[in-house]
N, CA and C atoms as an extended XYZ file, in Angstrom:
501
Properties=species:S:1:pos:R:3:atomname:S:1:resname:S:1:resid:I:1 pbc="F F F"
N         4.531       32.066      -19.462 N   MET     1
C         5.084       30.677      -19.750 CA  MET     1
C         5.392       30.025      -18.200 C   MET     1
N         4.739       29.053      -17.915 N   THR     2
C         5.028       28.444      -16.695 CA  THR     2
C         5.914       27.254      -16.791 C   THR     2
N         6.722       26.973      -15.719 N   THR     3
C         7.562       25.900      -15.924 CA  THR     3
C         7.237       24.826      -14.828 C   THR     3
N         7.480       23.615      -15.108 N   ALA     4
C         7.165       22.406      -14.153 CA  ALA     4
C         7.856       22.639      -12.878 C   ALA     4
N         7.285       22.130      -11.817 N   PRO     5
C         7.776       22.353      -10.499 CA  PRO     5
C         9.086       21.449      -10.397 C   PRO     5
N        10.047       22.079       -9.590 N   THR     6
C        11.317       21.349       -9.497 CA  THR     6
C        11.296       20.637       -8.225 C   THR     6
N        11.087       19.282       -8.104 N   LEU     7
C        11.123       18.648       -6.867 CA  LEU     7
C        12.273       17.563       -7.018 C   LEU     7
N        12.918       17.469       -5.760 N   ILE     8
C        14.018       16.423       -5.678 CA  ILE     8
C        13.499       15.492       -4.769 C   ILE     8
N        13.648       14.237       -5.062 N   SER     9
C        13.210       13.151       -4.297 CA  SER     9
C        14.542       12.437       -3.596 C   SER     9
N        14.545       12.195       -2.402 N   GLU    10
C        15.549       11.443       -1.660 CA  GLU    10
C        15.010       10.032       -0.965 C   GLU    10
N        15.671        9.047       -1.567 N   HIS    11
C        15.217        7.680       -0.808 CA  HIS    11
C        15.501        7.664        0.603 C   HIS    11
N        14.348        7.348        1.261 N   ARG    12
C        14.504        7.268        2.719 CA  ARG    12
C        14.153        5.935        3.330 C   ARG    12
N        13.311        4.993        2.608 N   LEU    13
C        12.925        3.948        3.281 CA  LEU    13
C        12.401        2.771        2.195 C   LEU    13
N        12.928        1.611        2.302 N   THR    14
C        12.453        0.513        1.372 CA  THR    14
C        11.840       -0.529        2.270 C   THR    14
N        10.673       -0.836        2.062 N   ILE    15
C         9.785       -1.847        2.741 CA  ILE    15
C         9.431       -3.127        1.956 C   ILE    15
N         9.804       -4.189        2.360 N   VAL    16
C         9.529       -5.454        1.665 CA  VAL    16
C         8.584       -6.199        2.329 C   VAL    16
N         7.425       -6.529        1.853 N   VAL    17
C         6.337       -7.134        2.447 CA  VAL    17
C         5.997       -8.580        1.814 C   VAL    17
N         5.982       -9.550        2.682 N   HIS    18
C         5.681      -10.881        2.022 CA  HIS    18
C         4.324      -11.244        2.708 C   HIS    18
N         3.455      -11.716        1.719 N   GLY    19
C         2.027      -11.905        2.009 CA  GLY    19
C         1.134      -11.571        0.758 C   GLY    19
N        -0.087      -11.901        0.912 N   ARG    20
C        -0.991      -11.650       -0.183 CA  ARG    20
C        -1.693      -10.243        0.160 C   ARG    20
N        -1.351       -9.238       -1.002 N   PRO    21
C        -2.008       -7.998       -0.880 CA  PRO    21
C        -3.458       -8.058       -0.878 C   PRO    21
N        -4.066       -7.136       -0.035 N   ALA    22
C        -5.515       -7.228        0.084 CA  ALA    22
C        -6.029       -6.018       -0.011 C   ALA    22
N        -7.169       -5.686       -0.830 N   PRO    23
C        -7.801       -4.385       -1.099 CA  PRO    23
C        -8.632       -3.875        0.113 C   PRO    23
N        -8.705       -2.676        0.467 N   GLN    24
C        -9.392       -2.127        1.399 CA  GLN    24
C       -10.354       -1.214        0.858 C   GLN    24
N       -11.637       -1.003        1.388 N   GLY    25
C       -12.490       -0.104        1.045 CA  GLY    25
C       -13.987       -0.444        0.911 C   GLY    25
N       -14.254       -1.594        0.438 N   SER    26
C       -15.752       -2.060        0.316 CA  SER    26
C       -16.168       -2.512        1.633 C   SER    26
N       -17.381       -2.120        2.219 N   LYS    27
C       -17.914       -2.314        3.478 CA  LYS    27
C       -19.214       -3.066        3.107 C   LYS    27
N       -19.600       -3.764        4.124 N   ARG    28
C       -21.076       -4.235        4.023 CA  ARG    28
C       -21.759       -4.022        5.263 C   ARG    28
N       -23.079       -3.740        5.307 N   TYR    29
C       -23.963       -3.368        6.318 CA  TYR    29
C       -23.991       -4.747        7.369 C   TYR    29
N       -23.769       -4.361        8.592 N   ALA    30
C       -23.936       -5.507        9.607 CA  ALA    30
C       -24.934       -5.129       10.646 C   ALA    30
N       -25.887       -4.437       10.502 N   GLY    31
C       -26.870       -3.998       11.459 CA  GLY    31
C       -26.670       -2.647       12.078 C   GLY    31
N       -27.317       -2.508       13.222 N   HIS    32
C       -27.146       -1.325       14.058 CA  HIS    32
C       -26.606       -1.629       15.296 C   HIS    32
N       -26.067       -0.614       16.082 N   ARG    33
C       -25.761       -0.762       17.488 CA  ARG    33
C       -25.972        0.567       18.264 C   ARG    33
N       -26.063        0.446       19.604 N   LEU    34
C       -26.215        1.553       20.468 CA  LEU    34
C       -24.896        2.033       20.837 C   LEU    34
N       -24.616        3.235       20.588 N   ASN    35
C       -23.252        3.766       21.232 CA  ASN    35
C       -23.547        4.255       22.619 C   ASN    35
N       -22.819        3.487       23.664 N   ALA    36
C       -22.966        3.685       24.932 CA  ALA    36
C       -22.768        5.095       25.458 C   ALA    36
N       -21.587        5.644       24.836 N   ALA    37
C       -21.255        6.898       25.296 CA  ALA    37
C       -22.242        7.977       24.956 C   ALA    37
N       -22.643        8.095       23.667 N   SER    38
C       -23.498        9.051       23.177 CA  SER    38
C       -25.013        8.799       23.262 C   SER    38
N       -25.355        7.460       23.305 N   GLY    39
C       -26.693        7.095       23.365 CA  GLY    39
C       -27.432        6.972       22.111 C   GLY    39
N       -26.547        7.271       20.965 N   ARG    40
C       -27.062        7.323       19.502 CA  ARG    40
C       -26.943        5.903       18.878 C   ARG    40
N       -27.935        5.714       18.105 N   VAL    41
C       -27.863        4.349       17.240 CA  VAL    41
C       -27.158        4.707       15.907 C   VAL    41
N       -26.122        3.756       15.523 N   SER    42
C       -25.615        3.962       14.410 CA  SER    42
C       -25.309        2.740       13.510 C   SER    42
N       -25.264        2.708       12.245 N   ALA    43
C       -24.938        1.545       11.340 CA  ALA    43
C       -23.686        0.979       11.816 C   ALA    43
N       -23.528       -0.384       11.541 N   VAL    44
C       -22.287       -1.021       11.807 CA  VAL    44
C       -21.880       -1.591       10.342 C   VAL    44
N       -20.623       -0.897        9.805 N   LEU    45
C       -20.222       -1.422        8.641 CA  LEU    45
C       -18.966       -2.194        8.914 C   LEU    45
N       -18.743       -3.342        8.145 N   VAL    46
C       -17.714       -4.209        8.283 CA  VAL    46
C       -17.026       -4.307        7.022 C   VAL    46
N       -15.687       -4.443        7.109 N   GLU    47
C       -14.729       -4.635        5.712 CA  GLU    47
C       -15.195       -5.952        5.240 C   GLU    47
N       -15.425       -5.801        3.880 N   GLN    48
C       -15.830       -7.044        3.154 CA  GLN    48
C       -14.746       -8.159        2.968 C   GLN    48
N       -13.488       -7.699        2.846 N   SER    49
C       -12.412       -8.596        2.578 CA  SER    49
C       -11.921       -9.048        3.923 C   SER    49
N       -11.945      -10.230        4.266 N   LYS    50
C       -11.210      -10.815        5.372 CA  LYS    50
C        -9.735      -10.776        5.354 C   LYS    50
N        -9.230      -10.440        4.272 N   ARG    51
C        -7.719      -10.477        4.071 CA  ARG    51
C        -7.123       -9.077        4.440 C   ARG    51
N        -8.031       -8.033        4.668 N   VAL    52
C        -7.424       -6.776        4.920 CA  VAL    52
C        -6.612       -6.769        6.184 C   VAL    52
N        -7.229       -7.150        7.245 N   LYS    53
C        -6.454       -7.232        8.540 CA  LYS    53
C        -5.060       -7.816        8.504 C   LYS    53
N        -5.093       -8.999        8.025 N   PRO    54
C        -3.846       -9.748        8.149 CA  PRO    54
C        -2.730       -8.963        7.098 C   PRO    54
N        -3.237       -8.426        5.887 N   TRP    55
C        -2.292       -7.736        5.034 CA  TRP    55
C        -1.674       -6.340        5.805 C   TRP    55
N        -2.679       -5.632        6.303 N   ARG    56
C        -2.111       -4.359        7.133 CA  ARG    56
C        -1.328       -4.894        8.160 C   ARG    56
N        -1.411       -5.888        8.918 N   ALA    57
C        -0.551       -6.421        9.958 CA  ALA    57
C         0.819       -6.752        9.372 C   ALA    57
N         0.932       -7.432        8.351 N   VAL    58
C         2.308       -7.674        7.933 CA  VAL    58
C         2.981       -6.632        7.169 C   VAL    58
N         2.075       -5.556        6.642 N   VAL    59
C         2.746       -4.351        6.258 CA  VAL    59
C         3.315       -3.616        7.271 C   VAL    59
N         2.497       -3.522        8.533 N   THR    60
C         2.994       -2.731        9.580 CA  THR    60
C         4.270       -3.473       10.278 C   THR    60
N         4.311       -4.652       10.376 N   ARG    61
C         5.463       -5.396       10.817 CA  ARG    61
C         6.686       -5.167        9.898 C   ARG    61
N         6.601       -5.162        8.718 N   ALA    62
C         7.634       -4.900        7.772 CA  ALA    62
C         8.068       -3.658        7.803 C   ALA    62
N         7.215       -2.611        7.935 N   ALA    63
C         7.607       -1.189        7.980 CA  ALA    63
C         8.361       -1.011        9.207 C   ALA    63
N         8.120       -1.649       10.316 N   MET    64
C         8.728       -1.443       11.543 CA  MET    64
C        10.223       -1.989       11.466 C   MET    64
N        10.271       -3.219       10.730 N   GLU    65
C        11.586       -3.662       10.544 CA  GLU    65
C        12.375       -2.868        9.607 C   GLU    65
N        11.760       -2.396        8.581 N   ALA    66
C        12.513       -1.501        7.655 CA  ALA    66
C        13.154       -0.295        8.263 C   ALA    66
N        12.352        0.244        9.280 N   MET    67
C        12.737        1.424        9.955 CA  MET    67
C        13.965        0.969       10.821 C   MET    67
N        14.063       -0.130       11.343 N   LEU    68
C        15.262       -0.453       12.231 CA  LEU    68
C        16.333       -0.605       11.291 C   LEU    68
N        16.191       -1.373       10.170 N   ASP    69
C        17.231       -1.632        9.152 CA  ASP    69
C        17.865       -0.324        8.720 C   ASP    69
N        16.973        0.748        8.386 N   HIS    70
C        17.347        2.039        7.844 CA  HIS    70
C        17.836        3.033        9.053 C   HIS    70
N        17.779        2.469       10.200 N   ARG    71
C        18.137        3.285       11.394 CA  ARG    71
C        17.268        4.640       11.340 C   ARG    71
N        15.974        4.390       11.131 N   LEU    72
C        15.160        5.504       11.013 CA  LEU    72
C        14.220        5.499       12.533 C   LEU    72
N        14.541        6.537       13.219 N   SER    73
C        13.914        6.331       14.668 CA  SER    73
C        12.776        7.310       14.790 C   SER    73
N        12.176        7.965       13.612 N   TYR    74
C        11.150        8.899       13.730 CA  TYR    74
C        10.287        8.736       12.369 C   TYR    74
N         9.132        8.982       12.538 N   PRO    75
C         8.255        8.972       11.251 CA  PRO    75
C         8.424        9.955       10.173 C   PRO    75
N         8.508        9.692        8.986 N   LEU    76
C         8.772       10.632        7.870 CA  LEU    76
C         7.714       11.613        7.945 C   LEU    76
N         7.979       12.795        7.546 N   ASP    77
C         7.087       13.896        7.561 CA  ASP    77
C         7.459       14.775        6.289 C   ASP    77
N         6.408       15.697        6.067 N   GLY    78
C         6.604       16.569        4.868 CA  GLY    78
C         6.072       15.851        3.713 C   GLY    78
N         6.128       16.484        2.532 N   PRO    79
C         5.789       15.796        1.341 CA  PRO    79
C         6.539       14.530        1.026 C   PRO    79
N         5.882       13.605        0.792 N   LEU    80
C         6.624       12.159        0.526 CA  LEU    80
C         6.110       11.750       -0.841 C   LEU    80
N         6.745       10.823       -1.363 N   GLU    81
C         6.524       10.101       -2.578 CA  GLU    81
C         6.561        8.518       -2.367 C   GLU    81
N         5.700        7.754       -2.866 N   ALA    82
C         5.712        6.400       -2.599 CA  ALA    82
C         5.720        5.675       -4.120 C   ALA    82
N         6.546        4.658       -4.177 N   GLU    83
C         6.532        3.854       -5.398 CA  GLU    83
C         6.378        2.391       -4.775 C   GLU    83
N         5.276        1.764       -5.415 N   ILE    84
C         5.042        0.392       -4.770 CA  ILE    84
C         4.641       -0.575       -6.100 C   ILE    84
N         5.290       -1.712       -5.895 N   VAL    85
C         5.056       -2.880       -6.937 CA  VAL    85
C         4.544       -3.868       -6.042 C   VAL    85
N         3.121       -4.202       -6.324 N   PHE    86
C         2.512       -5.355       -5.759 CA  PHE    86
C         2.725       -6.509       -6.541 C   PHE    86
N         3.123       -7.520       -5.947 N   THR    87
C         3.115       -8.885       -6.593 CA  THR    87
C         1.994       -9.650       -6.227 C   THR    87
N         1.065      -10.044       -7.255 N   VAL    88
C        -0.106      -10.637       -6.873 CA  VAL    88
C        -0.050      -12.114       -7.404 C   VAL    88
N        -1.058      -13.052       -6.961 N   LEU    89
C        -1.025      -14.353       -7.221 CA  LEU    89
C        -1.522      -14.450       -8.823 C   LEU    89
N        -0.712      -15.275       -9.617 N   LYS    90
C        -0.951      -15.364      -11.023 CA  LYS    90
C        -2.015      -16.678      -10.983 C   LYS    90
N        -3.228      -16.559      -11.689 N   PRO    91
C        -4.200      -17.408      -11.851 CA  PRO    91
C        -3.498      -18.729      -12.455 C   PRO    91
N        -4.143      -19.769      -12.080 N   ALA    92
C        -3.650      -21.121      -12.625 CA  ALA    92
C        -4.007      -21.267      -14.173 C   ALA    92
N        -4.941      -20.567      -14.627 N   SER    93
C        -5.450      -20.681      -15.912 CA  SER    93
C        -4.542      -19.648      -16.844 C   SER    93
N        -3.714      -18.721      -16.153 N   ALA    94
C        -2.908      -17.810      -16.925 CA  ALA    94
C        -1.920      -18.507      -17.744 C   ALA    94
N        -1.318      -18.056      -18.960 N   PRO    95
C        -0.240      -18.711      -19.565 CA  PRO    95
C         1.042      -18.697      -18.623 C   PRO    95
N         1.824      -19.813      -18.668 N   LYS    96
C         2.996      -20.112      -17.955 CA  LYS    96
C         4.108      -19.412      -18.337 C   LYS    96
N         4.280      -19.264      -19.667 N   ARG    97
C         5.522      -18.798      -20.406 CA  ARG    97
C         5.498      -17.403      -21.029 C   ARG    97
N         4.176      -16.962      -20.867 N   LYS    98
C         3.993      -15.483      -21.494 CA  LYS    98
C         3.593      -14.523      -20.367 C   LYS    98
N         4.110      -13.370      -20.516 N   ARG    99
C         3.688      -12.256      -19.489 CA  ARG    99
C         2.331      -11.988      -19.779 C   ARG    99
N         1.553      -11.836      -18.747 N   THR   100
C         0.254      -11.277      -18.947 CA  THR   100
C        -0.056      -10.320      -17.846 C   THR   100
N        -1.171       -9.531      -17.921 N   TRP   101
C        -1.478       -8.423      -17.140 CA  TRP   101
C        -2.370       -8.984      -16.051 C   TRP   101
N        -2.137       -8.508      -14.823 N   PRO   102
C        -3.096       -8.835      -13.670 CA  PRO   102
C        -4.185       -7.889      -13.621 C   PRO   102
N        -5.221       -8.240      -14.420 N   ILE   103
C        -6.256       -7.322      -14.566 CA  ILE   103
C        -7.620       -8.050      -14.204 C   ILE   103
N        -7.588       -9.168      -13.432 N   THR   104
C        -8.731       -9.820      -13.126 CA  THR   104
C        -9.097       -9.307      -11.767 C   THR   104
N       -10.353       -9.509      -11.402 N   ARG   105
C       -10.861       -9.097      -10.106 CA  ARG   105
C       -10.084       -9.646       -8.961 C   ARG   105
N        -9.539      -10.820       -9.225 N   HIS   106
C        -8.854      -11.735       -8.222 CA  HIS   106
C        -7.561      -10.790       -7.777 C   HIS   106
N        -6.911      -10.000       -8.632 N   SER   107
C        -5.656       -9.365       -8.330 CA  SER   107
C        -6.052       -7.997       -7.534 C   SER   107
N        -7.207       -7.398       -7.400 N   GLY   108
C        -7.724       -6.502       -6.662 CA  GLY   108
C        -7.540       -5.031       -7.409 C   GLY   108
N        -8.285       -4.002       -6.982 N   ASP   109
C        -8.093       -2.709       -7.518 CA  ASP   109
C        -6.840       -2.067       -6.818 C   ASP   109
N        -6.099       -1.467       -7.718 N   VAL   110
C        -4.743       -0.931       -7.274 CA  VAL   110
C        -5.056        0.278       -6.151 C   VAL   110
N        -6.112        0.939       -6.436 N   ASP   111
C        -6.290        1.994       -5.528 CA  ASP   111
C        -6.689        1.531       -4.172 C   ASP   111
N        -7.333        0.401       -4.189 N   LYS   112
C        -7.789       -0.183       -2.693 CA  LYS   112
C        -6.546       -0.981       -2.156 C   LYS   112
N        -5.634       -1.544       -2.919 N   LEU   113
C        -4.472       -2.015       -2.491 CA  LEU   113
C        -3.509       -1.013       -1.909 C   LEU   113
N        -3.528        0.171       -2.570 N   ILE   114
C        -2.748        1.452       -1.983 CA  ILE   114
C        -3.260        1.696       -0.535 C   ILE   114
N        -4.559        1.844       -0.519 N   ARG   115
C        -5.293        2.370        0.726 CA  ARG   115
C        -4.848        1.397        1.838 C   ARG   115
N        -5.056        0.155        1.783 N   SER   116
C        -4.637       -0.860        2.866 CA  SER   116
C        -3.151       -0.700        3.223 C   SER   116
N        -2.296       -0.555        2.136 N   THR   117
C        -0.897       -0.603        2.404 CA  THR   117
C        -0.456        0.702        3.038 C   THR   117
N        -1.124        1.878        2.651 N   PHE   118
C        -0.796        3.120        3.392 CA  PHE   118
C        -1.117        3.029        4.867 C   PHE   118
N        -2.355        2.550        5.166 N   ASP   119
C        -2.741        2.543        6.528 CA  ASP   119
C        -1.872        1.574        7.142 C   ASP   119
N        -1.311        0.391        6.644 N   GLY   120
C        -0.377       -0.408        7.575 CA  GLY   120
C         1.023        0.427        7.687 C   GLY   120
N         1.392        1.214        6.723 N   ILE   121
C         2.668        1.992        6.944 CA  ILE   121
C         2.338        3.051        7.997 C   ILE   121
N         1.141        3.860        8.018 N   ALA   122
C         0.844        4.741        9.061 CA  ALA   122
C         0.740        4.132       10.451 C   ALA   122
N         0.092        2.969       10.493 N   ASP   123
C         0.048        2.019       11.834 CA  ASP   123
C         1.534        1.893       12.411 C   ASP   123
N         2.578        1.663       11.430 N   ALA   124
C         3.768        1.423       11.938 CA  ALA   124
C         4.576        2.651       12.406 C   ALA   124
N         3.849        3.795       12.201 N   GLN   125
C         4.375        5.090       12.329 CA  GLN   125
C         5.669        5.348       11.584 C   GLN   125
N         5.696        4.738       10.438 N   ALA   126
C         6.846        5.047        9.472 CA  ALA   126
C         6.693        6.449        8.838 C   ALA   126
N         5.278        6.897        8.759 N   VAL   127
C         5.094        8.285        8.303 CA  VAL   127
C         4.219        8.875        9.353 C   VAL   127
N         4.241       10.251        9.452 N   VAL   128
C         3.417       10.940       10.425 CA  VAL   128
C         1.949       10.595       10.125 C   VAL   128
N         1.647       10.680        8.848 N   ASP   129
C         0.231       10.346        8.523 CA  ASP   129
C         0.217       10.098        6.887 C   ASP   129
N        -0.579        9.242        6.327 N   ASP   130
C        -0.426        8.739        4.962 CA  ASP   130
C        -1.020       10.045        4.149 C   ASP   130
N        -1.631       11.037        4.793 N   SER   131
C        -1.955       12.235        3.821 CA  SER   131
C        -0.662       13.049        3.372 C   SER   131
N         0.436       12.624        4.067 N   ARG   132
C         1.798       13.367        3.694 CA  ARG   132
C         2.325       12.845        2.369 C   ARG   132
N         1.606       11.755        1.800 N   ILE   133
C         2.198       11.037        0.531 CA  ILE   133
C         1.426       11.881       -0.503 C   ILE   133
N         2.166       12.629       -1.389 N   ILE   134
C         1.561       13.491       -2.396 CA  ILE   134
C         1.643       12.913       -3.678 C   ILE   134
N         2.534       11.903       -4.038 N   ARG   135
C         2.747       11.324       -5.237 CA  ARG   135
C         2.847        9.821       -5.125 C   ARG   135
N         2.327        9.105       -5.886 N   VAL   136
C         2.145        7.665       -5.857 CA  VAL   136
C         2.343        7.093       -7.229 C   VAL   136
N         3.253        6.049       -7.420 N   THR   137
C         3.334        5.199       -8.466 CA  THR   137
C         3.219        3.962       -8.062 C   THR   137
N         2.158        3.131       -8.555 N   ALA   138
C         1.859        1.706       -7.997 CA  ALA   138
C         1.632        0.903       -9.195 C   ALA   138
N         2.120       -0.342       -9.226 N   THR   139
C         2.101       -1.297      -10.263 CA  THR   139
C         1.717       -2.610       -9.667 C   THR   139
N         0.747       -3.399      -10.429 N   LYS   140
C         0.565       -4.700      -10.072 CA  LYS   140
C         1.325       -5.626      -11.063 C   LYS   140
N         1.918       -6.727      -10.512 N   ALA   141
C         2.624       -7.701      -11.446 CA  ALA   141
C         2.577       -9.032      -10.873 C   ALA   141
N         2.754       -9.940      -11.747 N   TYR   142
C         2.802      -11.445      -11.306 CA  TYR   142
C         4.135      -11.705      -10.983 C   TYR   142
N         4.398      -12.778      -10.118 N   PRO   143
C         5.808      -13.083       -9.775 CA  PRO   143
C         6.765      -13.156      -11.140 C   PRO   143
N         7.871      -12.646      -11.030 N   GLY   144
C         8.850      -12.821      -12.208 CA  GLY   144
C         8.559      -11.957      -13.347 C   GLY   144
N         7.434      -11.300      -13.447 N   GLU   145
C         7.125      -10.515      -14.649 CA  GLU   145
C         7.335       -8.894      -14.552 C   GLU   145
N         7.938       -8.597      -13.649 N   HIS   146
C         8.423       -7.162      -13.404 CA  HIS   146
C         9.862       -7.146      -12.707 C   HIS   146
N        10.554       -6.049      -12.976 N   PRO   147
C        11.900       -6.257      -12.393 CA  PRO   147
C        11.849       -6.053      -10.806 C   PRO   147
N        10.867       -5.520      -10.204 N   ASP   148
C        10.741       -5.552       -8.818 CA  ASP   148
C         9.766       -6.522       -8.118 C   ASP   148
N         9.118       -7.470       -9.143 N   ALA   149
C         8.091       -8.255       -8.543 CA  ALA   149
C         8.984       -9.447       -7.634 C   ALA   149
N         8.313       -9.758       -6.598 N   LEU   150
C         8.752      -10.695       -5.763 CA  LEU   150
C         8.564      -12.125       -6.260 C   LEU   150
N         9.142      -13.053       -5.717 N   ALA   151
C         8.965      -14.550       -6.136 CA  ALA   151
C         7.633      -15.062       -5.753 C   ALA   151
N         7.057      -14.559       -4.673 N   GLN   152
C         5.792      -14.906       -4.019 CA  GLN   152
C         4.977      -13.481       -3.880 C   GLN   152
N         3.587      -13.611       -3.659 N   PRO   153
C         2.861      -12.531       -3.356 CA  PRO   153
C         3.324      -11.469       -2.296 C   PRO   153
N         3.173      -10.126       -2.588 N   GLY   154
C         3.729       -9.211       -1.548 CA  GLY   154
C         3.780       -8.019       -2.132 C   GLY   154
N         4.812       -7.071       -1.561 N   ALA   155
C         4.972       -5.691       -2.155 CA  ALA   155
C         6.438       -5.158       -1.908 C   ALA   155
N         6.837       -4.436       -2.758 N   ILE   156
C         8.025       -3.618       -2.383 CA  ILE   156
C         7.550       -2.107       -2.553 C   ILE   156
N         7.897       -1.460       -1.368 N   ILE   157
C         7.501        0.005       -1.081 CA  ILE   157
C         8.581        0.779       -0.955 C   ILE   157
N         8.820        1.818       -1.744 N   ARG   158
C         9.900        2.787       -1.424 CA  ARG   158
C         9.419        4.072       -1.216 C   ARG   158
N         9.796        4.769       -0.144 N   LEU   159
C         9.298        6.114        0.383 CA  LEU   159
C        10.398        7.012        0.145 C   LEU   159
N        10.084        8.310       -0.417 N   TYR   160
C        11.029        9.257       -0.685 CA  TYR   160
C        10.510       10.490       -0.018 C   TYR   160
N        11.364       11.367        0.505 N   THR   161
C        11.067       12.713        0.817 CA  THR   161
C        11.341       13.710       -0.430 C   THR   161
N        10.353       14.576       -0.386 N   LEU   162
C        10.337       15.601       -1.481 CA  LEU   162
C        10.803       16.893       -0.967 C   LEU   162
N        11.715       17.516       -1.690 N   THR   163
C        11.983       19.013       -1.481 CA  THR   163
C        12.033       19.801       -2.673 C   THR   163
N        12.088       21.051       -2.600 N   GLY   164
C        12.301       21.795       -3.793 CA  GLY   164
C        10.839       22.713       -3.949 C   GLY   164
N        10.824       23.426       -4.874 N   ASP   165
C         9.597       24.322       -5.166 CA  ASP   165
C         8.415       23.757       -5.797 C   ASP   165
N         7.211       23.657       -5.045 N   PRO   166
C         6.090       22.963       -5.539 CA  PRO   166
C         5.377       23.769       -6.569 C   PRO   166
N         5.668       24.983       -6.774 N   SER   167
C         4.870       25.871       -7.718 CA  SER   167
C         5.329       25.720       -9.111 C   SER   167
């Protein structure tokens, strides 16, 4: 008989990001170029969403501010856990007084939202590398329709260190 692993999580950092979450991952072909260093020709792939760069930048800035607020002077390392609540734009056509699910293409794929957000956190050096995050809970919500939803688009990100026996 095996038992579940005993992991203890300790809250280390809360990051509040204001801005429209943007998914990262889909690329489009933009031609070829010659690499001057190697002399090889390679395909140029460009991020399809123009919103990714601004989103990653606001995540990076918010993570740096959170590190200062938490007096965290070094990146988190070891096994980490992340809890994220993305607040996305509610479509004008959605019911105003009824809770609805953010399941439209407009709200983005949660896995791609996580990818761009983790890259922004890593850019801020809040974590040694986003590969250290071994457990994730992510939720998409409209403003006011989740306890952690912001009043405007953005995200609340909580990072925890994990200790204990992983077996």
